[in-house]
mmCIF file of C-alpha atoms in Angstrom:
data_model
loop_
_atom_site.group_PDB
_atom_site.id
_atom_site.type_symbol
_atom_site.label_atom_id
_atom_site.label_comp_id
_atom_site.label_asym_id
_atom_site.label_seq_id
_atom_site.Cartn_x
_atom_site.Cartn_y
_atom_site.Cartn_z
ATOM 1 C CA MET A 1 15.758 1.261 -5.676
ATOM 2 C CA GLU A 2 14.286 4.733 -6.111
ATOM 3 C CA GLU A 3 11.576 3.245 -8.360
ATOM 4 C CA LEU A 4 10.016 1.146 -5.579
ATOM 5 C CA ILE A 5 6.923 2.317 -3.697
ATOM 6 C CA LEU A 6 6.270 1.433 -0.085
ATOM 7 C CA ILE A 7 2.675 0.285 0.396
ATOM 8 C CA GLY A 8 0.806 -1.500 3.169
ATOM 9 C CA SER A 9 0.650 -0.666 6.864
ATOM 10 C CA TRP A 10 4.228 0.679 7.092
ATOM 11 C CA CYS A 11 3.139 3.705 5.009
ATOM 12 C CA GLN A 12 1.458 4.987 8.139
ATOM 13 C CA HIS A 13 4.828 5.437 9.822
ATOM 14 C CA PHE A 14 5.831 7.936 7.116
ATOM 15 C CA TYR A 15 2.390 9.561 6.941
ATOM 16 C CA ARG A 16 3.151 11.023 10.351
ATOM 17 C CA SER A 17 5.381 13.526 8.541
ATOM 18 C CA TYR A 18 2.567 14.356 6.104
ATOM 19 C CA PHE A 19 0.235 14.967 9.053
ATOM 20 C CA GLU A 20 2.766 16.844 11.132
ATOM 21 C CA GLY A 21 0.902 19.032 13.611
ATOM 22 C CA GLN A 22 -2.180 16.795 13.390
ATOM 23 C CA ARG A 23 -3.280 14.210 15.898
ATOM 24 C CA TYR A 24 -2.267 11.154 13.909
ATOM 25 C CA THR A 25 -0.538 8.387 15.877
ATOM 26 C CA PRO A 26 -0.825 5.042 14.071
ATOM 27 C CA THR A 27 0.128 1.814 15.763
ATOM 28 C CA ILE A 28 1.966 -0.593 13.455
ATOM 29 C CA ARG A 29 1.790 -4.215 14.545
ATOM 30 C CA THR A 30 3.227 -6.034 11.573
ATOM 31 C CA ARG A 31 6.681 -7.089 10.419
ATOM 32 C CA ASP A 32 5.483 -7.151 6.812
ATOM 33 C CA MET A 33 6.897 -4.359 4.669
ATOM 34 C CA ASP A 34 5.478 -4.448 1.143
ATOM 35 C CA PHE A 35 7.033 -2.763 -1.870
ATOM 36 C CA LEU A 36 5.107 -2.107 -5.059
ATOM 37 C CA VAL A 37 7.211 -2.501 -8.195
ATOM 38 C CA PRO A 38 6.157 -0.578 -11.312
ATOM 39 C CA VAL A 39 6.185 -2.793 -14.395
ATOM 40 C CA PRO A 40 7.981 -2.780 -16.654
ATOM 41 C CA LEU A 41 10.686 -1.869 -14.158
ATOM 42 C CA GLN A 42 12.996 0.783 -15.572
ATOM 43 C CA ILE A 43 16.367 0.618 -13.852
ATOM 44 C CA LYS A 44 19.724 1.167 -15.493
ATOM 45 C CA LYS A 45 21.717 -1.248 -13.366
ATOM 46 C CA LYS A 46 20.757 -4.685 -12.085
ATOM 47 C CA VAL A 47 20.530 -4.941 -8.274
ATOM 48 C CA ASP A 48 20.773 -8.225 -6.393
ATOM 49 C CA VAL A 49 18.485 -7.307 -3.492
ATOM 50 C CA GLU A 50 19.064 -10.536 -1.580
ATOM 51 C CA ALA A 51 22.848 -10.170 -1.742
ATOM 52 C CA LEU A 52 22.560 -6.505 -0.829
ATOM 53 C CA LEU A 53 20.632 -7.250 2.362
ATOM 54 C CA ARG A 54 22.306 -10.522 3.316
ATOM 55 C CA ASN A 55 24.804 -8.820 5.634
ATOM 56 C CA GLU A 56 21.869 -7.057 7.351
ATOM 57 C CA GLY A 57 20.514 -10.442 8.446
ATOM 58 C CA PHE A 58 17.910 -11.040 5.717
ATOM 59 C CA VAL A 59 17.425 -14.499 4.202
ATOM 60 C CA VAL A 60 15.229 -15.581 1.281
ATOM 61 C CA SER A 61 12.085 -17.542 2.031
ATOM 62 C CA PHE A 62 9.601 -19.020 -0.445
ATOM 63 C CA SER A 63 5.909 -18.606 0.305
ATOM 64 C CA GLY A 64 3.321 -21.275 -0.410
ATOM 65 C CA GLY A 65 3.317 -23.645 -3.340
ATOM 66 C CA SER A 66 3.658 -20.849 -5.866
ATOM 67 C CA GLY A 67 7.161 -19.849 -4.806
ATOM 68 C CA TYR A 68 6.750 -16.175 -4.003
ATOM 69 C CA MET A 69 10.035 -14.867 -2.602
ATOM 70 C CA LYS A 70 10.247 -12.965 0.676
ATOM 71 C CA LEU A 71 13.220 -11.544 2.526
ATOM 72 C CA MET A 72 12.992 -12.597 6.144
ATOM 73 C CA HIS A 73 14.549 -10.880 9.163
ATOM 74 C CA PRO A 74 13.740 -11.214 12.883
ATOM 75 C CA ASP A 75 12.314 -7.681 12.772
ATOM 76 C CA LEU A 76 11.023 -7.322 9.199
ATOM 77 C CA ILE A 77 9.618 -9.303 6.274
ATOM 78 C CA LEU A 78 10.135 -7.683 2.876
ATOM 79 C CA GLU A 79 7.850 -8.643 0.024
ATOM 80 C CA PHE A 80 7.563 -7.336 -3.526
ATOM 81 C CA LEU A 81 4.221 -6.857 -5.301
ATOM 82 C CA VAL A 82 3.188 -5.922 -8.837
ATOM 83 C CA PRO A 83 -0.195 -4.899 -10.260
ATOM 84 C CA GLU A 84 -2.229 -7.870 -11.481
ATOM 85 C CA ARG A 85 -3.625 -7.262 -14.949
ATOM 86 C CA GLY A 86 -5.825 -9.197 -17.326
ATOM 87 C CA LYS A 87 -7.110 -12.574 -16.211
ATOM 88 C CA GLY A 88 -4.543 -12.796 -13.420
ATOM 89 C CA THR A 89 -2.222 -15.604 -12.431
ATOM 90 C CA ASP A 90 -1.074 -17.540 -9.387
ATOM 91 C CA LYS A 91 2.500 -17.574 -10.659
ATOM 92 C CA PRO A 92 5.202 -15.207 -9.340
ATOM 93 C CA TYR A 93 6.107 -12.299 -11.586
ATOM 94 C CA PRO A 94 9.859 -12.471 -12.340
ATOM 95 C CA LEU A 95 11.970 -9.427 -11.529
ATOM 96 C CA PRO A 96 15.398 -10.287 -12.955
ATOM 97 C CA GLN A 97 16.534 -6.680 -12.443
ATOM 98 C CA LEU A 98 16.270 -7.286 -8.682
ATOM 99 C CA SER A 99 17.069 -11.021 -8.666
ATOM 100 C CA MET A 100 13.664 -11.498 -7.023
ATOM 101 C CA ASN A 101 10.090 -12.256 -7.960
ATOM 102 C CA ALA A 102 6.845 -10.537 -6.994
ATOM 103 C CA GLN A 103 3.257 -11.416 -6.211
ATOM 104 C CA PRO A 104 0.650 -9.932 -8.566
ATOM 105 C CA LEU A 105 -2.362 -8.399 -6.766
ATOM 106 C CA ARG A 106 -5.478 -6.550 -7.874
ATOM 107 C CA PHE A 107 -6.105 -2.803 -7.402
ATOM 108 C CA LEU A 108 -2.416 -1.861 -7.180
ATOM 109 C CA ASP A 109 -2.439 0.157 -10.409
ATOM 110 C CA TYR A 110 -4.548 2.737 -8.577
ATOM 111 C CA LEU A 111 -1.854 3.189 -5.928
ATOM 112 C CA LEU A 112 0.832 3.307 -8.606
ATOM 113 C CA GLN A 113 -0.932 6.228 -10.287
ATOM 114 C CA ASN A 114 -1.178 8.291 -7.086
ATOM 115 C CA ILE A 115 2.305 8.462 -5.581
ATOM 116 C CA ILE A 116 3.934 11.150 -3.444
ATOM 117 C CA CYS A 117 7.453 11.355 -2.039
ATOM 118 C CA ILE A 118 7.746 11.920 1.729
ATOM 119 C CA GLU A 119 10.951 12.936 3.418
ATOM 120 C CA ALA A 120 11.250 11.675 6.988
ATOM 121 C CA GLU A 121 14.053 10.645 9.297
ATOM 122 C CA GLY A 122 16.623 11.437 6.618
ATOM 123 C CA LEU A 123 14.893 9.209 4.059
ATOM 124 C CA LYS A 124 12.949 9.957 0.905
ATOM 125 C CA VAL A 125 10.225 7.355 0.478
ATOM 126 C CA ASN A 126 7.701 6.896 -2.316
ATOM 127 C CA VAL A 127 4.271 6.122 -0.888
ATOM 128 C CA PRO A 128 0.676 6.316 -2.135
ATOM 129 C CA HIS A 129 -1.082 9.599 -1.395
ATOM 130 C CA PRO A 130 -2.795 9.109 1.996
ATOM 131 C CA ALA A 131 -6.250 9.598 0.421
ATOM 132 C CA ALA A 132 -5.527 6.937 -2.219
ATOM 133 C CA PHE A 133 -4.131 4.615 0.481
ATOM 134 C CA ALA A 134 -7.279 4.997 2.614
ATOM 135 C CA LEU A 135 -9.759 4.508 -0.234
ATOM 136 C CA HIS A 136 -7.774 1.497 -1.466
ATOM 137 C CA LYS A 137 -7.959 0.018 2.042
ATOM 138 C CA LEU A 138 -11.750 0.333 1.990
ATOM 139 C CA ILE A 139 -11.967 -1.555 -1.311
ATOM 140 C CA VAL A 140 -9.624 -4.296 -0.096
ATOM 141 C CA SER A 141 -11.478 -4.607 3.210
ATOM 142 C CA ASP A 142 -14.663 -5.498 1.358
ATOM 143 C CA ARG A 143 -12.901 -8.562 -0.090
ATOM 144 C CA ARG A 144 -11.505 -9.829 3.206
ATOM 145 C CA THR A 145 -12.623 -13.228 4.414
ATOM 146 C CA LYS A 146 -11.151 -12.809 7.915
ATOM 147 C CA GLU A 147 -12.948 -10.277 10.091
ATOM 148 C CA GLU A 148 -9.757 -9.356 11.942
ATOM 149 C CA LYS A 149 -8.104 -8.145 8.736
ATOM 150 C CA LEU A 150 -11.303 -6.443 7.570
ATOM 151 C CA LEU A 151 -11.534 -4.429 10.803
ATOM 152 C CA LYS A 152 -7.817 -3.579 10.666
ATOM 153 C CA ASP A 153 -8.080 -2.272 7.095
ATOM 154 C CA ARG A 154 -11.061 -0.110 7.943
ATOM 155 C CA LYS A 155 -9.536 1.208 11.150
ATOM 156 C CA GLU A 156 -6.403 2.313 9.248
ATOM 157 C CA ALA A 157 -8.476 3.846 6.438
ATOM 158 C CA PHE A 158 -10.768 5.819 8.735
ATOM 159 C CA ALA A 159 -7.854 7.094 10.841
ATOM 160 C CA ILE A 160 -6.222 8.501 7.698
ATOM 161 C CA LEU A 161 -9.458 9.939 6.285
ATOM 162 C CA THR A 162 -10.137 11.644 9.635
ATOM 163 C CA ALA A 163 -6.626 13.109 9.639
ATOM 164 C CA LEU A 164 -7.093 14.365 6.078
ATOM 165 C CA VAL A 165 -10.348 16.094 7.017
ATOM 166 C CA LYS A 166 -8.712 17.767 10.026
ATOM 167 C CA LYS A 167 -5.814 18.859 7.806
ATOM 168 C CA GLY A 168 -8.263 20.446 5.393
ATOM 169 C CA ASP A 169 -7.511 17.993 2.573
ATOM 170 C CA THR A 170 -11.117 17.094 1.744
ATOM 171 C CA VAL A 171 -10.523 18.133 -1.884
ATOM 172 C CA GLU A 172 -7.759 15.506 -2.152
ATOM 173 C CA ILE A 173 -10.139 12.826 -0.838
ATOM 174 C CA LYS A 174 -12.680 13.773 -3.476
ATOM 175 C CA ASN A 175 -10.039 13.961 -6.220
ATOM 176 C CA MET A 176 -8.655 10.503 -5.397
ATOM 177 C CA PHE A 177 -12.187 9.101 -5.301
ATOM 178 C CA GLY A 178 -12.875 10.672 -8.703
ATOM 179 C CA LYS A 179 -9.993 8.719 -10.252
ATOM 180 C CA MET A 180 -11.627 5.384 -9.437
ATOM 181 C CA PRO A 181 -13.716 3.325 -11.873
ATOM 182 C CA ALA A 182 -17.468 3.428 -11.180
ATOM 183 C CA ARG A 183 -17.570 -0.082 -9.700
ATOM 184 C CA TRP A 184 -14.791 0.785 -7.230
ATOM 185 C CA LYS A 185 -16.617 3.938 -6.198
ATOM 186 C CA LYS A 186 -19.701 1.849 -5.477
ATOM 187 C CA ARG A 187 -17.659 -0.477 -3.247
ATOM 188 C CA VAL A 188 -16.248 2.457 -1.302
ATOM 189 C CA ILE A 189 -19.704 3.999 -0.797
ATOM 190 C CA ASP A 190 -21.121 0.619 0.246
ATOM 191 C CA VAL A 191 -18.431 0.250 2.931
ATOM 192 C CA LEU A 192 -19.023 3.812 4.151
ATOM 193 C CA LYS A 193 -22.759 3.116 4.382
ATOM 194 C CA LYS A 194 -22.188 -0.139 6.264
ATOM 195 C CA THR A 195 -20.008 1.698 8.764
ATOM 196 C CA GLU A 196 -22.342 4.738 8.854
ATOM 197 C CA ASN A 197 -19.538 7.122 7.929
ATOM 198 C CA VAL A 198 -21.818 9.971 6.894
ATOM 199 C CA GLU A 199 -19.114 12.671 6.939
ATOM 200 C CA ILE A 200 -16.972 10.992 4.273
ATOM 201 C CA ILE A 201 -20.028 10.122 2.148
ATOM 202 C CA GLU A 202 -20.948 13.819 2.102
ATOM 203 C CA ILE A 203 -17.411 14.769 1.043
ATOM 204 C CA LEU A 204 -17.536 12.310 -1.852
ATOM 205 C CA LYS A 205 -20.845 13.582 -3.249
#
């Protein structure tokens, strides 16, 4: 399971270690814990994730008409995602190595290319670099149809960008921005202009 990357809001819990000494106190209000799976998945031994977690109280649930698999628990919902490439598809991506399937989503390749390992609470966890996470959130927010999720994405992104600036990591913000395709950069700048975030715009110039 070392190949999996934690993405989504739960990354913020582990970013507290990255921002140790900084004023960064995220509030996580979701049970959803998303794992990004690099494809093709390179693991030597097959792992039956559902069987592995069954004794911990997790049960398999199928989402929507497409049949995406989730592992449900009273406290957590585990879901597996893969980068969507080409024309895209509504069908689940099979992961026989994990005895699961995954939902393909856009923009995840960017996170996959910008991973760090954080050690916290006795765990080593692969997560996107905080700057990549924040910029990705801004892109995703611009595609949201529900205002509640849009505002949540931007709040999380700006909290991380602010913490990076205070930590002195403005170069990392600019570097992660530089790795984006031109059309993604435009989306990020458009969001920053809409929200009048002049400080970050200046950093990205």
